[in-house]
mmCIF file of C-alpha atoms in Angstrom:
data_model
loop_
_atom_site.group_PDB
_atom_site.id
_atom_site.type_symbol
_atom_site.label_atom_id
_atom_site.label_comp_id
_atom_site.label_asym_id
_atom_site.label_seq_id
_atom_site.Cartn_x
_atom_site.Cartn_y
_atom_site.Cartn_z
ATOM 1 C CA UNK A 154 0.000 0.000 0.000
ATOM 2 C CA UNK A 155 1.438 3.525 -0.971
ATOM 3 C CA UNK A 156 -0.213 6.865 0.792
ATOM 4 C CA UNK A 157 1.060 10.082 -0.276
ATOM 5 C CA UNK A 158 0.694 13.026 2.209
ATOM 6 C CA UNK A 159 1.225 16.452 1.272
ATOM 7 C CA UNK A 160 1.677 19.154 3.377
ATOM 8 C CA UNK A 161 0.520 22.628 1.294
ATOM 9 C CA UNK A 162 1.936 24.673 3.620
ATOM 10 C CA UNK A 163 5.048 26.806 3.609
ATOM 11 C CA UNK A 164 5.595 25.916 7.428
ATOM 12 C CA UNK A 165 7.438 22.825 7.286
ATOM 13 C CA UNK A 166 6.011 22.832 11.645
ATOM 14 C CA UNK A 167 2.884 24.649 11.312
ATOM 15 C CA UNK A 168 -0.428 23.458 12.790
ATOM 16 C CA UNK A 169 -1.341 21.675 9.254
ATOM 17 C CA UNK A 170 2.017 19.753 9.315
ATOM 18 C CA UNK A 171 1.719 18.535 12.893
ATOM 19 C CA UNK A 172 -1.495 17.078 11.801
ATOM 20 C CA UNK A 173 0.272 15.890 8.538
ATOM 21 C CA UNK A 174 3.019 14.344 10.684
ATOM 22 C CA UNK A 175 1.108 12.915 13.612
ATOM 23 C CA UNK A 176 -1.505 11.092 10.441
ATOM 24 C CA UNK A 177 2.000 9.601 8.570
ATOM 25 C CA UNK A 178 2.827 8.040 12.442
ATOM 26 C CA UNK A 179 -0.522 6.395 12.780
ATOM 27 C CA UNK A 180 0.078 4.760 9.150
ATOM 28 C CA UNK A 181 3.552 3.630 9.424
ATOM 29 C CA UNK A 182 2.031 1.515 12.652
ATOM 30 C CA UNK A 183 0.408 -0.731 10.165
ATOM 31 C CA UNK A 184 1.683 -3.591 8.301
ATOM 32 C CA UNK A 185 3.166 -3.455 4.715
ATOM 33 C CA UNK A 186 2.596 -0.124 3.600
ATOM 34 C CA UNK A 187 4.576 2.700 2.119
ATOM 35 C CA UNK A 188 4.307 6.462 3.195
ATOM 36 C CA UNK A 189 5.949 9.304 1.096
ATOM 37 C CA UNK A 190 5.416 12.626 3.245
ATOM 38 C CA UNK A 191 6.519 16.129 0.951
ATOM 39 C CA UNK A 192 6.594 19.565 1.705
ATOM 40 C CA UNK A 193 5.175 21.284 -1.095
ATOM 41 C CA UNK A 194 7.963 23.936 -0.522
ATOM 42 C CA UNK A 195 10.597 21.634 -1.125
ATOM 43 C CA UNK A 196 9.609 21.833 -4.667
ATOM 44 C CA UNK A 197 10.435 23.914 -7.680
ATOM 45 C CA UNK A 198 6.777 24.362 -9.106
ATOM 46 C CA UNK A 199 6.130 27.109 -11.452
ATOM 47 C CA UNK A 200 2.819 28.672 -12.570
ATOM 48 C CA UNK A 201 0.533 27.052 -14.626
ATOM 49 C CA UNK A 202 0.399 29.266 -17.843
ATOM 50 C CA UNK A 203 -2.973 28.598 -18.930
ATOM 51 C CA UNK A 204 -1.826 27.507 -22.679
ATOM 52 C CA UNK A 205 -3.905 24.522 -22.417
ATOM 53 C CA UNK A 206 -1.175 22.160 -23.989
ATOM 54 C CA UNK A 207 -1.255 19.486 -21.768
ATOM 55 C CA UNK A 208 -4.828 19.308 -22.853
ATOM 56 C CA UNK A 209 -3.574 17.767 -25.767
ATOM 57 C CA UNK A 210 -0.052 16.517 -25.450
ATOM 58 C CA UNK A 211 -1.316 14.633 -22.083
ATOM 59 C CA UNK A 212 1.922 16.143 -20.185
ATOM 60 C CA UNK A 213 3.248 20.292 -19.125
ATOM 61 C CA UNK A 214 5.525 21.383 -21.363
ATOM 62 C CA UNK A 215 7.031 22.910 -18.275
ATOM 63 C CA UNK A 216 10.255 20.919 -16.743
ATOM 64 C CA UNK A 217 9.646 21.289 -12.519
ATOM 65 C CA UNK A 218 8.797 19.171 -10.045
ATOM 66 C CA UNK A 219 4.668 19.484 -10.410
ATOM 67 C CA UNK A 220 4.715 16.716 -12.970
ATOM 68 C CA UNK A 221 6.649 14.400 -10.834
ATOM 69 C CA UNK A 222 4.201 14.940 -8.051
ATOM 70 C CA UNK A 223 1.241 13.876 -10.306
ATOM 71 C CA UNK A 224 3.199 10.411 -11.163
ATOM 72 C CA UNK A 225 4.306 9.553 -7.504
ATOM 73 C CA UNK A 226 -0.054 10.664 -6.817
ATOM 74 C CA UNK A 227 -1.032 8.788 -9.880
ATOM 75 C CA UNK A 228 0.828 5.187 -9.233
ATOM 76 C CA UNK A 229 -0.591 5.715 -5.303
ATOM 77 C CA UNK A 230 -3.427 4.108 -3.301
ATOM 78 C CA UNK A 231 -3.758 7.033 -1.101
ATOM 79 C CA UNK A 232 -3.945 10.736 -0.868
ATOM 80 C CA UNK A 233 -3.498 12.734 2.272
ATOM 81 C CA UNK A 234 -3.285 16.743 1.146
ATOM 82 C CA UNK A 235 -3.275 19.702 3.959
ATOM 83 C CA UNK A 236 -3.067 23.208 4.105
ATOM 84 C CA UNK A 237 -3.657 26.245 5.738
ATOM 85 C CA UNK A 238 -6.235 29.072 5.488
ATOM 86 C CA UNK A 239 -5.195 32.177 3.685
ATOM 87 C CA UNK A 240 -7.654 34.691 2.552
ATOM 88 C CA UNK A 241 -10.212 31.733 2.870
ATOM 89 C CA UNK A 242 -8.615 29.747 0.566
ATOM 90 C CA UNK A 243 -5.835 27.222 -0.122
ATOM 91 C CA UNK A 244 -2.065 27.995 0.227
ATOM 92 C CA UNK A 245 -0.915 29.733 -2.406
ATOM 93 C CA UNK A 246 1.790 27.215 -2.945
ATOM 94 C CA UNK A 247 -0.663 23.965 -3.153
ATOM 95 C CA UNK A 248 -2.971 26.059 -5.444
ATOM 96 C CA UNK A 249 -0.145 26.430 -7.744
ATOM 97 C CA UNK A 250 0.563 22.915 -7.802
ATOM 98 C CA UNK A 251 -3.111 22.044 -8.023
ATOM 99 C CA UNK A 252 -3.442 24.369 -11.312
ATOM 100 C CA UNK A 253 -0.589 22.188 -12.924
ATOM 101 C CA UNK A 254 -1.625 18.612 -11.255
ATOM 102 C CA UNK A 255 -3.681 17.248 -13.978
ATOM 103 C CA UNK A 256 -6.454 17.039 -11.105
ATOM 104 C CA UNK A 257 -9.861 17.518 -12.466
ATOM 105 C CA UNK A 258 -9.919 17.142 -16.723
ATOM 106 C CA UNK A 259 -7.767 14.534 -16.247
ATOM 107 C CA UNK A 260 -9.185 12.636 -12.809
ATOM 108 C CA UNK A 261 -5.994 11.927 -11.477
ATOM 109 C CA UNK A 262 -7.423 10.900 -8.274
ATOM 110 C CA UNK A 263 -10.294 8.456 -9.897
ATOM 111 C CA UNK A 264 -11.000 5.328 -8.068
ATOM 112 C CA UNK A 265 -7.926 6.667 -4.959
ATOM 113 C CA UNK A 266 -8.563 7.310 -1.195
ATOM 114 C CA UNK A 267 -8.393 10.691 0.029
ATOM 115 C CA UNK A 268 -8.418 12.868 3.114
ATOM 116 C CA UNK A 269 -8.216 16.232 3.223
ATOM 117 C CA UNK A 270 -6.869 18.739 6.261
ATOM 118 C CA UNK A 271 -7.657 22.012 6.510
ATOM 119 C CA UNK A 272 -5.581 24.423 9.464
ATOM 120 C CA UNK A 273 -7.432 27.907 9.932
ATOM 121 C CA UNK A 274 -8.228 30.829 12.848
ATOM 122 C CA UNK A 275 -10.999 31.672 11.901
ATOM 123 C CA UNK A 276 -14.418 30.640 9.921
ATOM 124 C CA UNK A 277 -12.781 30.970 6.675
ATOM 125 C CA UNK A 278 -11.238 27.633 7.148
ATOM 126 C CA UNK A 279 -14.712 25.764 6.668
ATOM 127 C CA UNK A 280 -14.044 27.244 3.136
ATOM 128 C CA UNK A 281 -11.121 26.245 2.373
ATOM 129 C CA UNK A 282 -12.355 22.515 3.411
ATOM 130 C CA UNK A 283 -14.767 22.707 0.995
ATOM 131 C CA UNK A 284 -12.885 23.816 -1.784
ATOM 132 C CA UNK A 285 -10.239 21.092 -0.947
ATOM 133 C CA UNK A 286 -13.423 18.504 -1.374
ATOM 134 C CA UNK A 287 -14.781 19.984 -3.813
ATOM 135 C CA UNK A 288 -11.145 19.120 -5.883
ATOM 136 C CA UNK A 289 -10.928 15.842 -4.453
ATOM 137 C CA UNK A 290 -14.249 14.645 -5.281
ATOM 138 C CA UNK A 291 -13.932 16.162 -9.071
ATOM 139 C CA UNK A 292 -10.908 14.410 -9.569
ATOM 140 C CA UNK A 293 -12.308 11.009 -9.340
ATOM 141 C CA UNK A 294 -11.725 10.307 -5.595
ATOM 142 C CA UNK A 295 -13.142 8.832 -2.794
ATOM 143 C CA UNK A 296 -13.366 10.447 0.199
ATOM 144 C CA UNK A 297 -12.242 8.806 3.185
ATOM 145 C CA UNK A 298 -12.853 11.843 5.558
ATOM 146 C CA UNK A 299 -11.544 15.472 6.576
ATOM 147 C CA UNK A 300 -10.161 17.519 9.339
ATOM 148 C CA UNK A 301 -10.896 21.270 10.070
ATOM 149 C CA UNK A 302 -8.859 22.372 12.892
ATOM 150 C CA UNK A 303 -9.234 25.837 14.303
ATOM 151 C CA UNK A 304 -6.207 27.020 16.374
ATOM 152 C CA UNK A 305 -4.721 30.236 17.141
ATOM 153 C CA UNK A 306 -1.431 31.409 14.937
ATOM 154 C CA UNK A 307 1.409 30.397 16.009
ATOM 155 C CA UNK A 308 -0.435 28.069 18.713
ATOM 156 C CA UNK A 309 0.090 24.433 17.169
ATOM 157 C CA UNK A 310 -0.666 22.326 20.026
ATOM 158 C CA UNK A 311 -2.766 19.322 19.089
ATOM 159 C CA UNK A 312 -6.031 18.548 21.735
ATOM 160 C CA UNK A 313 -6.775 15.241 22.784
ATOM 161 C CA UNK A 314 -9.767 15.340 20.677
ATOM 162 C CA UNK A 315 -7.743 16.308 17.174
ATOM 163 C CA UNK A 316 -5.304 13.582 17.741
ATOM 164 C CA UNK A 317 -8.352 10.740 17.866
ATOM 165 C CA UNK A 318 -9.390 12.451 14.803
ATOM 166 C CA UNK A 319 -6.369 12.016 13.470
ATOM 167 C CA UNK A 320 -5.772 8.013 14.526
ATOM 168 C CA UNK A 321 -9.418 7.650 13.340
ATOM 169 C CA UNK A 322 -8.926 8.668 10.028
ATOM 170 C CA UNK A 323 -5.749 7.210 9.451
ATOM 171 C CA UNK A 324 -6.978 3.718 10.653
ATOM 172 C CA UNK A 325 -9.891 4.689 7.985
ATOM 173 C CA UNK A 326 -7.987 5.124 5.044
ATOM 174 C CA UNK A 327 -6.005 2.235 5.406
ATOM 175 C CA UNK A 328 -9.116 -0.141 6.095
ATOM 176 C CA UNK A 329 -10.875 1.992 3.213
ATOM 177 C CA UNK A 330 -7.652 1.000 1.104
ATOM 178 C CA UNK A 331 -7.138 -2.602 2.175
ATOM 179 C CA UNK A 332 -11.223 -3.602 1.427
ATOM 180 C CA UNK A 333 -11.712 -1.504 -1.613
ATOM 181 C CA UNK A 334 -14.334 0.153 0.312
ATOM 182 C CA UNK A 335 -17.212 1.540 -1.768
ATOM 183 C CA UNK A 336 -18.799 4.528 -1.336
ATOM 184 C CA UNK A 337 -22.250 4.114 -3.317
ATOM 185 C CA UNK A 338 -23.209 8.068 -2.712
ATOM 186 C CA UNK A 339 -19.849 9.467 -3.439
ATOM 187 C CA UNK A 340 -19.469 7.255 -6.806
ATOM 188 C CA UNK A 341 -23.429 8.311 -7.557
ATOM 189 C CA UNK A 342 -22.335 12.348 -7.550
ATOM 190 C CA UNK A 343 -19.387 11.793 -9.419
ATOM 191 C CA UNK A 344 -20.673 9.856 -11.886
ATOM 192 C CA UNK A 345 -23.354 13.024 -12.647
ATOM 193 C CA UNK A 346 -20.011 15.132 -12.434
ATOM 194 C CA UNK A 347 -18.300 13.523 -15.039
ATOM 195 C CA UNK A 348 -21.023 11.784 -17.800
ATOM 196 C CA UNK A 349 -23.090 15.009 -18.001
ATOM 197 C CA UNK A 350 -20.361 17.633 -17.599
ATOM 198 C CA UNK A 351 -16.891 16.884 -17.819
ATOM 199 C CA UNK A 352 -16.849 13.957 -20.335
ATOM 200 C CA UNK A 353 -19.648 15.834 -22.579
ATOM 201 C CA UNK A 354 -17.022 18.789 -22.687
ATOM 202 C CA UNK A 355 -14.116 17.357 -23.777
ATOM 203 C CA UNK A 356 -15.893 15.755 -26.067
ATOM 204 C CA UNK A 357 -16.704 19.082 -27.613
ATOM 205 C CA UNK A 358 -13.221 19.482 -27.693
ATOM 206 C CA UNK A 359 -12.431 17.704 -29.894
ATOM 207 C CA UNK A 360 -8.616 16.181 -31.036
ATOM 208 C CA UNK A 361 -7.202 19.340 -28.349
ATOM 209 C CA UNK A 362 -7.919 17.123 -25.599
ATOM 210 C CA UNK A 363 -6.726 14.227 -26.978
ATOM 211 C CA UNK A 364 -4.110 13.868 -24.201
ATOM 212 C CA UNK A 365 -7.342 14.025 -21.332
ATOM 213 C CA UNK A 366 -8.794 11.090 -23.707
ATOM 214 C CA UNK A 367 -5.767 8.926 -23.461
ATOM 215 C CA UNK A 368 -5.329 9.334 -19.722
ATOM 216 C CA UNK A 369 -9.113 8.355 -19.107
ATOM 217 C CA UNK A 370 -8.334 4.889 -21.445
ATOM 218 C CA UNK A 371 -4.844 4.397 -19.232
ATOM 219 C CA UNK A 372 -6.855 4.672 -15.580
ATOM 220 C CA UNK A 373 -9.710 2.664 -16.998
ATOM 221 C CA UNK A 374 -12.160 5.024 -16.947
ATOM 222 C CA UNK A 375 -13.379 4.969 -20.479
ATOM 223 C CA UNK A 376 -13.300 2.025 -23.139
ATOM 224 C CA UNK A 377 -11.727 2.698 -26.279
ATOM 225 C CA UNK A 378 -14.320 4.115 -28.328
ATOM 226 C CA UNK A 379 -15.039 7.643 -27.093
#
């Protein structure tokens, strides 16, 4: 079993990255099973230039780290992706890396386990959770659960009750994981998502999305005639 955690924070000890850390501890208690942990500010990832090529091509002509991420997420079982609260939003730095990930058009997380954890102050950070679902649940995956923690800046003591959350959730994914758990609801709502708006789309598109088409046929998604 491989689980990826990401921590979209520039704190490499903030309040997201304790959570981050405390999760990858819980996981490496169980038996055979892989954990990569990154710091998305460990990477070189540059701005997605909205040309649209990958579209096609099925890869960024830009040469960073963003498309190595999306492999290492691709070839994974699990997904664990944090971050912060600015401005009610992601992190600057994971929405960067989201814009180039090959997330949504090209469902990189279809048929993969997910949680997502959200750090904030204030209420702003319920939005940020659901704009972190809203991507993880457009991109094909299936939601295992989801932390919000409130805490004060700087403050990144973990309760007693965040830290069941935590062991909770990890124990969750990796059950979810090791029985192919279905979720009948979740797979229901995406299927609406993708059959009556993305596919229908890209369709329209035409031979410039020929590179979404082939990655749909590679993760099984699609048969061959589209």
């Amino acid at each position: 079993m491989n689980i990826i955690i990401i921590n979209g924070s520039p704190r490499k000890n903030g309040a997201t990255a304790k959570i981050l850390y405390k999760m990858k501890e819980r996981l490496l208690q169980k038996e055979n099973i892989k954990v990569e942990f990154i710091h998305i500010t460990d990477l070189e990832i540059n701005s997605c230039t909205g040309c649209c090529s990958c579209y096609k091509t099925g890869y960024c002509y830009i040469e960073d780290d963003a498309e190595k991420l999306s492999k290492k997420i691709l070839f994974a079982d699990g997904l664990v992706i944090g971050s912060p609260t600015y401005a009610s939003n992601l992190s600057g730095l994971l929405k960067q890396f989201i814009d180039r990930g090959h997330f949504v058009m090209e469902q990189l997380l279809y048929n993969k386990y997910t949680i997502s954890v959200v750090t904030g102050e204030n209420y702003g950070s319920r939005d940020t959770s659901k704009i972190l679902t809203k991507l993880l649940k457009y991109s094909g995956g299936k939601i295992s659960g989801k932390i919000v923690y409130n805490v004060p800046f700087n403050s990144n003591l973990l309760n007693a009750k965040i830290e069941r959350k935590i062991n909770y959730l990890a124990d969750k994914i990796f059950a979810d994981i090791s029985k192919k758990k279905e979720y009948k609801i979740q797979l229901f709502l995406h299927n609406i998502i993708f059959y009556f708006g993305i596919k229908p789309f890209v369709k329209k598109k035409g031979e410039k999305y020929n590179g979404v088409v082939k990655r749909w046929r590679e993760y099984h998604i699609i048969e061959n005639k589209f």
